[in-house]
Coordinates of C-alpha atoms in Angstrom, one line a residue:
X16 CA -66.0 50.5 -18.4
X17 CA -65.3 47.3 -19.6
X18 CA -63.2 46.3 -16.0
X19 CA -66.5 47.5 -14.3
X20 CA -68.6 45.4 -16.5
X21 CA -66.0 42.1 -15.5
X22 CA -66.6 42.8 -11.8
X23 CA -70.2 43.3 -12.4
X24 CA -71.2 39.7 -14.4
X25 CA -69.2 38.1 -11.1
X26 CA -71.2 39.5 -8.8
X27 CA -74.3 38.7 -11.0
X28 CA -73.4 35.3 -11.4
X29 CA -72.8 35.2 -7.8
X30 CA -76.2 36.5 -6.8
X31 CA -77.8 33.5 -9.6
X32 CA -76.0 31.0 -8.0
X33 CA -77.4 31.8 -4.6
X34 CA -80.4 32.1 -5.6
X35 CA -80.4 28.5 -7.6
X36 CA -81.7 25.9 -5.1
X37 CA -78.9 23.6 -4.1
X38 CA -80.9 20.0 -5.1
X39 CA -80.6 21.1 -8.6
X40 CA -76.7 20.5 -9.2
X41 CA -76.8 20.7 -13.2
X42 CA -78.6 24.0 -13.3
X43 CA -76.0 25.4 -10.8
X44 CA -72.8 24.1 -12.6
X45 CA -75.0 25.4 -16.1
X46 CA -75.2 29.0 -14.6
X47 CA -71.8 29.1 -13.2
X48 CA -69.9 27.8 -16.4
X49 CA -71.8 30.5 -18.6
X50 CA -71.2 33.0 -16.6
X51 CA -67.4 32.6 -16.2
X52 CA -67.5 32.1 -20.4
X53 CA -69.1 35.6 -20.2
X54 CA -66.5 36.8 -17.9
X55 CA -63.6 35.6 -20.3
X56 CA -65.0 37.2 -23.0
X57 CA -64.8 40.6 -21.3
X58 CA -61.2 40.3 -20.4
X59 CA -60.5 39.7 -24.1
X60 CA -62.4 42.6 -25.0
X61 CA -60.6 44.1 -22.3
X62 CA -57.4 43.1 -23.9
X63 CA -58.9 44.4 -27.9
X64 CA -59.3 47.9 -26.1
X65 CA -56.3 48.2 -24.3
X66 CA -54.2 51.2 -25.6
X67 CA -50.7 50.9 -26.0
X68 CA -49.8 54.1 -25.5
X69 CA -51.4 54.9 -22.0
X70 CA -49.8 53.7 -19.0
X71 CA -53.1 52.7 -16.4
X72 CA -56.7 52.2 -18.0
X73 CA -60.2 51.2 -17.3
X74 CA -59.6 53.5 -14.1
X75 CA -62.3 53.0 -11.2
X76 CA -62.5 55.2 -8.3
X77 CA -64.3 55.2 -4.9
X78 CA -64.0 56.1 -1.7
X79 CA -63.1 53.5 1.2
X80 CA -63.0 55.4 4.5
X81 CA -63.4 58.8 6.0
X82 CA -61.2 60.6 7.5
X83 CA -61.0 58.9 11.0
X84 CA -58.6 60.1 13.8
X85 CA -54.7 60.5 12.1
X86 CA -55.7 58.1 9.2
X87 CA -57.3 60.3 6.4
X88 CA -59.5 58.2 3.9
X89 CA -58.6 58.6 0.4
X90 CA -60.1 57.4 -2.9
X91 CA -59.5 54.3 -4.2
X92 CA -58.0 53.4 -7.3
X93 CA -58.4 50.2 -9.3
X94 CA -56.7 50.2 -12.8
X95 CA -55.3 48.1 -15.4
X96 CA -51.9 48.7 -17.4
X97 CA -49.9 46.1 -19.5
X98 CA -48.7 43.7 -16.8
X99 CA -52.3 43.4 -14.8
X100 CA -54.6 42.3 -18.4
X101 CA -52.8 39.3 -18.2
X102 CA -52.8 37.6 -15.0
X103 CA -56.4 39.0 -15.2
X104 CA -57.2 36.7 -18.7
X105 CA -55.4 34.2 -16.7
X106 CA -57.8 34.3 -14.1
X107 CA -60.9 34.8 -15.9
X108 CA -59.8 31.6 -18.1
X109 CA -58.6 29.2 -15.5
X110 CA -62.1 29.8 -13.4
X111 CA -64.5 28.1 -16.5
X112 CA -61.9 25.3 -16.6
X113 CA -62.2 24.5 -13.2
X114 CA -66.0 24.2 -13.4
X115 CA -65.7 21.5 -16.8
X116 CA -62.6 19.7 -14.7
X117 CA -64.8 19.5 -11.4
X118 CA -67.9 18.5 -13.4
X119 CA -68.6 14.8 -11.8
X120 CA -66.0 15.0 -9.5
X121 CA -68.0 17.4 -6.7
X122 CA -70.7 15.3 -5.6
X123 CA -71.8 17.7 -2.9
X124 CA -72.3 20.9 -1.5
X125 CA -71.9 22.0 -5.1
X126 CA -73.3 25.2 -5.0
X127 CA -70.9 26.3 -2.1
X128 CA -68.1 24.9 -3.7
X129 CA -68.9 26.9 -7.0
X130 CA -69.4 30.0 -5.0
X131 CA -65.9 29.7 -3.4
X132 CA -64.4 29.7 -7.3
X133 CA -66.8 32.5 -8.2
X134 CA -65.6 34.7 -4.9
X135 CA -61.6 33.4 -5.9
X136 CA -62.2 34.8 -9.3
X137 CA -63.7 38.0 -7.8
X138 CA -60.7 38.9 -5.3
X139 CA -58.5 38.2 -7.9
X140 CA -59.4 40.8 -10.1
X141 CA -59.3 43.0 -7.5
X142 CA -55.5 41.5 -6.5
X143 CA -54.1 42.6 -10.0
X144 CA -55.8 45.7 -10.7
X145 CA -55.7 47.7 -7.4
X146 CA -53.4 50.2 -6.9
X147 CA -53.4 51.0 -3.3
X148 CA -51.2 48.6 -0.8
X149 CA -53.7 48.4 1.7
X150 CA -56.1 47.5 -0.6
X151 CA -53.8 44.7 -2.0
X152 CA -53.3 43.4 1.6
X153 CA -56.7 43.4 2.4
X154 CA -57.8 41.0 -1.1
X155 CA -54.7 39.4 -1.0
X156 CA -55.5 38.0 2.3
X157 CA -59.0 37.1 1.7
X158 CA -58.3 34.6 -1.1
X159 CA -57.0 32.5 2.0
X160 CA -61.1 31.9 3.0
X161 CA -62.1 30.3 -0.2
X162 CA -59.2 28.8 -0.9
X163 CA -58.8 27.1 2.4
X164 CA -62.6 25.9 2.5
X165 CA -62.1 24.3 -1.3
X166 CA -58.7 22.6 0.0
X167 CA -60.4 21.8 3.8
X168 CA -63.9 20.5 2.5
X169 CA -63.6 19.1 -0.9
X170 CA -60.0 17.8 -0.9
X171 CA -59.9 14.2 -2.0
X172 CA -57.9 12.3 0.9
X173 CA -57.3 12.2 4.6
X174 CA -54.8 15.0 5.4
X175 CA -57.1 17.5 3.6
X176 CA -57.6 19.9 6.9
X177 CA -53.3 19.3 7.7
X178 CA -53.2 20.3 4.5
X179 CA -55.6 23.6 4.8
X180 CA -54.0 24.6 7.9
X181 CA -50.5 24.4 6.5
X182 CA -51.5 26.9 3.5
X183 CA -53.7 28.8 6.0
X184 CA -51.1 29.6 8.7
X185 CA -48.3 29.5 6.6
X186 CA -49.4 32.5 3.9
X187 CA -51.5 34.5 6.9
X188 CA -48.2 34.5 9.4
X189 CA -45.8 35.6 6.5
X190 CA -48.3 38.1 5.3
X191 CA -49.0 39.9 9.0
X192 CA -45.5 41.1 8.3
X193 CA -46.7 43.0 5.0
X194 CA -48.9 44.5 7.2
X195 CA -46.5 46.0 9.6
X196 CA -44.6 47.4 6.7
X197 CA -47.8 49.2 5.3
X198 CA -48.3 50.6 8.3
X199 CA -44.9 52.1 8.8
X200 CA -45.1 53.5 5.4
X201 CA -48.4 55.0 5.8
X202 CA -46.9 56.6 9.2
X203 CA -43.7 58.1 6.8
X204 CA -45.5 59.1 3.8
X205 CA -48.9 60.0 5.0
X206 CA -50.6 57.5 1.9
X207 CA -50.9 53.8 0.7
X208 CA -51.6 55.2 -2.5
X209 CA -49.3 53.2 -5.7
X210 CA -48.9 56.5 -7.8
X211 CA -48.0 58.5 -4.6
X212 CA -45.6 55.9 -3.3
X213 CA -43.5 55.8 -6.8
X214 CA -42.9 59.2 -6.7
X215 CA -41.7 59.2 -2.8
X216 CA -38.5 57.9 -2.4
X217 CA -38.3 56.1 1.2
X218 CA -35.3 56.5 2.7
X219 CA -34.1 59.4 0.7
X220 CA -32.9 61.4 3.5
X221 CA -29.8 58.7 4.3
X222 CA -31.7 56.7 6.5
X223 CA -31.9 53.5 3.4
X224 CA -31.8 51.1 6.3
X225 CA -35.7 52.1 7.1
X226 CA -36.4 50.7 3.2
X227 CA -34.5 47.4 3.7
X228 CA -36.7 46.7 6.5
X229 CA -39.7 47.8 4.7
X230 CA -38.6 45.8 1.6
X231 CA -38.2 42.5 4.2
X232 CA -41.5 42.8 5.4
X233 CA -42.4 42.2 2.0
X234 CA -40.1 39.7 0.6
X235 CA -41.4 37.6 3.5
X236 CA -44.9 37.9 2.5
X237 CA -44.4 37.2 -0.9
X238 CA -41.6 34.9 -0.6
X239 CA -44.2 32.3 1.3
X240 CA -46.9 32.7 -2.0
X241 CA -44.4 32.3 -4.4
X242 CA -43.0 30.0 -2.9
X243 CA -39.3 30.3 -2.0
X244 CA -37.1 28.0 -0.4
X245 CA -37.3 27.7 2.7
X246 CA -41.1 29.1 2.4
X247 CA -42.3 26.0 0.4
X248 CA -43.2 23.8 2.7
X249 CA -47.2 24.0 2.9
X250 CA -46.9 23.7 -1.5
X251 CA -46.8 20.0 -1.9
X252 CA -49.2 18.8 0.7
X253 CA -51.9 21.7 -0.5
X254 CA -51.3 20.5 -4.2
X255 CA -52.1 16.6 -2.7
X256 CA -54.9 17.3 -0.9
X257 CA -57.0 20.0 -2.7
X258 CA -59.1 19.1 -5.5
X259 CA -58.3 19.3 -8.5
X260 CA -60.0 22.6 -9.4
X261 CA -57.6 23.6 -5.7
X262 CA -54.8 22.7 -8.1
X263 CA -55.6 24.3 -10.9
X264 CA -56.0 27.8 -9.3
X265 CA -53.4 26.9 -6.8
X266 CA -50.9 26.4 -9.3
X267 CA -52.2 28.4 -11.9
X268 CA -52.7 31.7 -10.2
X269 CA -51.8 32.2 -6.7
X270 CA -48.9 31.0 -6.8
X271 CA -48.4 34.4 -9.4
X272 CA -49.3 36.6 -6.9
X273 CA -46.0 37.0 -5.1
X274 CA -44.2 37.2 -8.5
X275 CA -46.9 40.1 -9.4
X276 CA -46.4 42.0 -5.9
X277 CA -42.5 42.0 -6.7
X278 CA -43.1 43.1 -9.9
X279 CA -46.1 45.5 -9.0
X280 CA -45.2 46.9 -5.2
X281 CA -41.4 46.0 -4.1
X282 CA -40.0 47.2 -6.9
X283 CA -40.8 50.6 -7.9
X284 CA -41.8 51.8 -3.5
X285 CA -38.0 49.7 -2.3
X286 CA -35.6 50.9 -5.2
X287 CA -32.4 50.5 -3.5
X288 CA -33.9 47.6 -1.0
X289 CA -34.1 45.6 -4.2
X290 CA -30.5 46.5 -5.8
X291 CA -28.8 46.2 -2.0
X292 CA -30.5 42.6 -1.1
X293 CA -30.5 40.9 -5.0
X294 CA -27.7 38.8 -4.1
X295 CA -29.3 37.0 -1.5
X296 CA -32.7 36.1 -3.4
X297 CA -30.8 35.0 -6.4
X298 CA -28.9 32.6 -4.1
X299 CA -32.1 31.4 -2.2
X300 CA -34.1 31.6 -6.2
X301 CA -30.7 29.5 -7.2
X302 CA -31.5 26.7 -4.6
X303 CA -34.8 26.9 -5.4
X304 CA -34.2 25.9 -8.8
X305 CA -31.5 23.1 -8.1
X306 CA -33.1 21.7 -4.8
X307 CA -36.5 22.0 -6.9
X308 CA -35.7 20.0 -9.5
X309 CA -33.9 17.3 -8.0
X310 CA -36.4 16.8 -5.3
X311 CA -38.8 16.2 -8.1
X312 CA -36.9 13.9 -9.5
X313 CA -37.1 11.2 -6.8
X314 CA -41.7 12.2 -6.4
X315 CA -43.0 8.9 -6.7
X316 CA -46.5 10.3 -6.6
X317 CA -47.6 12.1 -10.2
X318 CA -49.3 14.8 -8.4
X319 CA -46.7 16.0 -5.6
X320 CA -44.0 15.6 -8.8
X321 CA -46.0 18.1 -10.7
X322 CA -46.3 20.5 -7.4
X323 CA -42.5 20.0 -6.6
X324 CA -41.7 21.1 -10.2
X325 CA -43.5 24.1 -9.6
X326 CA -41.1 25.4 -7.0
X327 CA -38.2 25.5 -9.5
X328 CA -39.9 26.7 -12.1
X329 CA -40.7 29.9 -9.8
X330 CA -37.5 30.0 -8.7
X331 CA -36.4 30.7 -12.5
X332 CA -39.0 33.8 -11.9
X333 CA -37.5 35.2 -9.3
X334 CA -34.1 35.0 -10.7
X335 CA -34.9 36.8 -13.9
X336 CA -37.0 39.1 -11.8
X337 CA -33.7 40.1 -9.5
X338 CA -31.5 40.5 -12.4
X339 CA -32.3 43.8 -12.9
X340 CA -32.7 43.8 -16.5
X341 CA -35.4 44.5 -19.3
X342 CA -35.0 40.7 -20.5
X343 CA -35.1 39.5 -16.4
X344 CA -38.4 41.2 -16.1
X345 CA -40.2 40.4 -19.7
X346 CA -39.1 36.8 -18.5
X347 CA -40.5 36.8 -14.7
X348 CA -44.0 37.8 -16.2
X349 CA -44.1 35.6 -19.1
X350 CA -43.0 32.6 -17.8
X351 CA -45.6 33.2 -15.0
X352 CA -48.4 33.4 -17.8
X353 CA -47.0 30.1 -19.2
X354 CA -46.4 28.1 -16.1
X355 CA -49.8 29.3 -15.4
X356 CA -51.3 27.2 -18.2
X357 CA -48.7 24.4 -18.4
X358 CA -49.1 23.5 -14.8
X359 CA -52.6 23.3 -14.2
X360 CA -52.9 21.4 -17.5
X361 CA -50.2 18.9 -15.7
X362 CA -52.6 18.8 -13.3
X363 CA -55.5 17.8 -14.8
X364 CA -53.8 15.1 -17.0
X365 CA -53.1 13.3 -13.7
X366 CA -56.0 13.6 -11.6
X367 CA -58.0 12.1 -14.4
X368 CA -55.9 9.3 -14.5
X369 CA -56.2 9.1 -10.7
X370 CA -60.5 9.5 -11.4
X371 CA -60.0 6.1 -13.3
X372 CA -57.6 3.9 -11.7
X373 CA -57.5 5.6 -8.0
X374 CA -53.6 6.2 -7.9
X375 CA -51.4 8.8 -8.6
X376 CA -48.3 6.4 -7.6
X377 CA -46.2 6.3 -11.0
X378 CA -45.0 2.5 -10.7
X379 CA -48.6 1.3 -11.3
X380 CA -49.1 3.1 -14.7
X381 CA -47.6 1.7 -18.0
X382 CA -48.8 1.1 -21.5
X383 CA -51.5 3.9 -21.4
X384 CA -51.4 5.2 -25.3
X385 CA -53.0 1.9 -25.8
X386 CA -56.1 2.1 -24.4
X387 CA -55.7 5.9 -24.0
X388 CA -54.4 7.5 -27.3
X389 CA -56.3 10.7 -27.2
X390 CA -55.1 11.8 -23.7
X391 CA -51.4 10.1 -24.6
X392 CA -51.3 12.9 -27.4
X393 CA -52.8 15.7 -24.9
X394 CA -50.3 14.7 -22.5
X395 CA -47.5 14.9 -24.8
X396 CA -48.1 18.4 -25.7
X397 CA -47.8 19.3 -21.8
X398 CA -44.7 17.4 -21.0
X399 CA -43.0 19.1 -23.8
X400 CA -44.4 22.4 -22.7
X401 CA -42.8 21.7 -19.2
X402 CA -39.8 21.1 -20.2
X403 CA -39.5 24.2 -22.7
X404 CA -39.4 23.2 -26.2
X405 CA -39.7 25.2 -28.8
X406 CA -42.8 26.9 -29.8
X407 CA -43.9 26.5 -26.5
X408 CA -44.5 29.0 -23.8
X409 CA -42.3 28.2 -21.6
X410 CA -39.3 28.4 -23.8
X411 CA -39.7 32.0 -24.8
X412 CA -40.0 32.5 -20.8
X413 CA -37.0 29.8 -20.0
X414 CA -34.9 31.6 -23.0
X415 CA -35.2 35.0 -21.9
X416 CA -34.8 34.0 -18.0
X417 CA -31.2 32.5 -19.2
X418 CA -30.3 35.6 -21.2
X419 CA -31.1 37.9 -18.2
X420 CA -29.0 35.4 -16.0
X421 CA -25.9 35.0 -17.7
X422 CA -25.7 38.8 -18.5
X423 CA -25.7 39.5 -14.6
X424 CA -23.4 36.2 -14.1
X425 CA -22.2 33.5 -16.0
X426 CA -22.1 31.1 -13.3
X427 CA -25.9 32.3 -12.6
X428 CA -26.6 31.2 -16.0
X429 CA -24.8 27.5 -16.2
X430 CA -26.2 26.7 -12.6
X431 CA -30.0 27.8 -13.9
X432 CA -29.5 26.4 -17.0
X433 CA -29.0 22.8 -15.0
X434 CA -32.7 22.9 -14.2
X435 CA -33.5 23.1 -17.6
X436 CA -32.1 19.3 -18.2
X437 CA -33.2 18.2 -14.9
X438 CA -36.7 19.1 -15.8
X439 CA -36.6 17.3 -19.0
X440 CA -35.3 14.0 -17.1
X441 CA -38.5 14.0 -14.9
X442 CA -40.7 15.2 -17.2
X443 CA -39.7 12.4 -20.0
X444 CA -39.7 10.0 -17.5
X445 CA -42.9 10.8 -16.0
X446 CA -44.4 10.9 -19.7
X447 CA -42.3 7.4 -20.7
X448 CA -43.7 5.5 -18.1
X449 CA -46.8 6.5 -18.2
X450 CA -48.1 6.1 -21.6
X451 CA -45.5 3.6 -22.7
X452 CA -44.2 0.3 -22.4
X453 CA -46.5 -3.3 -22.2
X454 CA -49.8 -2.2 -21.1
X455 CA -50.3 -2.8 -16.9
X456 CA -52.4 -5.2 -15.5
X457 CA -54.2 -2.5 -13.5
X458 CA -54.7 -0.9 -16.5
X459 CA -56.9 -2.6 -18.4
X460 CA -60.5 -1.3 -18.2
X461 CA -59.4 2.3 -18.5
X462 CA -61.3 4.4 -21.0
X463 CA -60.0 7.2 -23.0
X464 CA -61.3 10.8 -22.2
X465 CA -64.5 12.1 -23.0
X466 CA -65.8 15.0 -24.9
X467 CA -66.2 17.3 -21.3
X468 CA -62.6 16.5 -20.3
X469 CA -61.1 16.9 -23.4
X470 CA -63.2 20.7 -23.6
X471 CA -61.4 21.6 -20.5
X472 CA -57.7 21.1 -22.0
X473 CA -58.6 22.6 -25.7
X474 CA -58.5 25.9 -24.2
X475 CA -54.9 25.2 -22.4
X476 CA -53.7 23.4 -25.6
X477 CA -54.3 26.1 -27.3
X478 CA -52.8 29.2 -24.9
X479 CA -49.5 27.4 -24.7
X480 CA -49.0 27.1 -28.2
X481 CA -50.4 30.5 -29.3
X482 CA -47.9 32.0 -26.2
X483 CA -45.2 30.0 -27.7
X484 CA -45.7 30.6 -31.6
X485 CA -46.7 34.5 -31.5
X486 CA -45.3 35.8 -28.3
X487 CA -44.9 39.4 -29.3
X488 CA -47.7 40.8 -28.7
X489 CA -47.2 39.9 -24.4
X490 CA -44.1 40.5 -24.7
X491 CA -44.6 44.4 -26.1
X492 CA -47.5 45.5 -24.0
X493 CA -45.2 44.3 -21.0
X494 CA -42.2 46.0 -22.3
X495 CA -44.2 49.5 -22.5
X496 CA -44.5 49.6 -19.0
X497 CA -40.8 48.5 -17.5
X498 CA -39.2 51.8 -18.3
X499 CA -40.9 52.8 -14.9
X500 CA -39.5 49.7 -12.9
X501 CA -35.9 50.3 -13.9

């Protein structure tokens, strides 16, 4: 089992890097990159022996619990299908560039800090391939551990433990709701099983307010990861004040995992919750998406611009999510793959302009192609990526999301399609006066980047414009598996 084997080189590599002792720093960033390059090549051959044809694959099955009292163990399922290989790629992907970005940067307690990455990576494949909800809960919830350390201990300024408390509190009280609702719907059904929920309609007998409720408890959870307005607060000052390899999973991953538990859990278990309360998210994805992008537009700091945009761009997710439509769906999950790589390569561009001059305020910056072409050209390709041109990822995401939206409403579609141009103000701008213009004074001992950093890009370089030039293949492996979902 090639999903077995993926779980099992983590572990391994965990058990090495404990065992490595912690004065020798280059051995233990040695062991850990190799070990996520190993990983990453077992999702791809994950993704060469995926069958079309089948629904869920690679299946693994233990059991949890006994039977204790009124709750009766059952086995545990863990299972890929069409939608779950990719965010898993993702993940596997993102957690070797993190390791090349945080290279120099991570002066100490390096062996902890590459364990918390390792252990991220770990619950994360266990995030997109269980298929029980208690399950889901229970790893969903524990990436809060890691992730708060990384921000808490290794974030780069002085609000770092605000800033950990904020994503702490904020994701761990919206998710205790989740829990409620799993609760009740063991107590109904009898099972948190995925394949035994899709085929019990909650509510059936007449009683559909019971699902609504259910389907709340959810929203709210997921709503705060995504994050929806007015559940965005903790984003921006988590973006600030993690590290950069914080960033790079914050943005490139988590903030996927309430799109995935919409897409994966809300959908098929609250049918009619979904159908009965669309209107409402699409108005609260709507001001997302307009609120998003203008707030981003007056960011004077690179960094919180960058986080900012995120909150619009996942607010084009959820609206092509909550349209109810083949192309709304196909959309939701591509354009989370491509934000996914577009905004942590965003990410990176800035924070290693902020490793050389020590400022991620935009007014300092001008005239950088001079003494920076190689990372003016890198650069480029990510602005354009974030603001959807063609052949990129994002447009084949963007595209579809406007299709889905104007065949629901066609003032839907012109007020999303407003981001779109707002996005490519900011973006423009950002990239203008950065890397042109006379060259700043503050400027002028700045060196171009190096072979490591330029390594850690290649990879994200590449994945936006391979998503953007063949998209097919994503888009037909997640196509087999929506016929369930609508």
């Amino acid at each position: 089992m090639i999903l077995t084997c993926i779980v099992g080189s983590i572990l391994i590599s965990i058990i090495i890097i404990a065992l490595i002792p912690r004065e020798n720093s280059m051995k233990l960033r040695q062991q850990a990159l190799e070990w996520s390059l190993i990983t990453f090549a077992l999702s791809i051959l994950l993704l060469v022996n995926f069958h079309q044809e089948a629904q869920f694959q690679q299946i693994i099955e233990f059991s949890w619990v006994s039977t204790i009292g009124w709750f009766e163990g059952s086995p545990i399922l863990f299972a890929i299908d069409g939608i779950s290989i990719f965010f898993i790629i993702l993940s596997t992907l993102l957690t070797p560039i993190c390791i090349l970005v945080s290279w120099d940067s991570i002066k100490f307690l390096v062996k902890e800090f590459i364990m918390c990455l390792l252990g991220i990576e770990l619950l994360l494949i266990g995030v997109f391939s269980t298929l029980d909800l208690l399950i889901f809960y229970v790893l969903f919830e524990s990436i809060l551990i890691p992730m708060f350390l990384i921000i808490g201990v290794w974030g780069a300024r002085a609000e770092k433990i605000k800033a950990a408390y904020y994503f702490f509190f904020y994701t761990l009280v919206g998710s205790i709701l989740m829990l409620l609702s799993i609760a009740v719907i063991y107590r109904i059904t009898g099972t948190t099983d995925y394949l035994s929920l899709t085929n019990i309609q909650i509510g059936i007998d007449g009683n559909t307010s019971i699902q609504i409720w259910l389907f709340i408890g959810f929203f709210l959870s997921l709503a705060v990861k995504i994050p929806m307005i007015p559940f965005h607060i903790w984003l921006p000052l988590a973006h600030v004040e993690a590290p950069l390899a914080g960033s790079v999973i914050l943005a490139g991953i988590l903030l996927k995992l309430g799109g995935y538990g919409f897409i994966r859990f809300a959908w098929p278990i609250f049918p009619e919750a979904t159908e009965y309360l669309a209107p409402i998210i699409l108005t609260l994805s709507l001001i997302a998406v307009i609120y998003g992008s203008l707030t981003t537009c007056r960011q004077v700091d690179a960094k919180r611009l960058i986080a900012y945009s995120s909150v619009a761009h996942m607010g084009i997710v959820t609206i092509g999510l909550f349209t109810h439509t083949m192309e709304g769906l196909i959309a939701s999950i591509f354009l989370m793959i491509a934000h996914g790589v577009v905004s942590p390569a965003l990410f990176i561009a800035v924070t290693l302009l902020y490793e050389r001059h020590h400022t991620r305020l935009v007014r300092y910056y001008r005239g950088v192609v001079m003494t920076m072409p190689l990372f003016s050209i890198v650069f480029m390709v990510f602005t354009l990526a974030n603001i959807a041109v063609p052949l990129s990822c994002n447009f084949v995401g963007e595209f579809l999301s406007l299709v889905a939206a104007f065949s629901t409403s066609t003032s839907l579609g012109v007020l999303t399609s407003t981001s779109m141009v707002i996005a490519a103000a900011y973006s423009l701008y950002l990239y203008n006066r950065i890397c042109f213009g006379q060259l700043s004074p503050y400027l002028i001992f700045s060196r171009d980047i190096n072979r490591r950093e330029f390594n850690g890009q290649f990879p994200l370089i590449v994945a936006i414009l391979l998503l953007g030039i063949v998209p097919y293949p994503l888009i037909e492996l997640v196509r087999v598996c929506l016929p369930r979902f609508l």
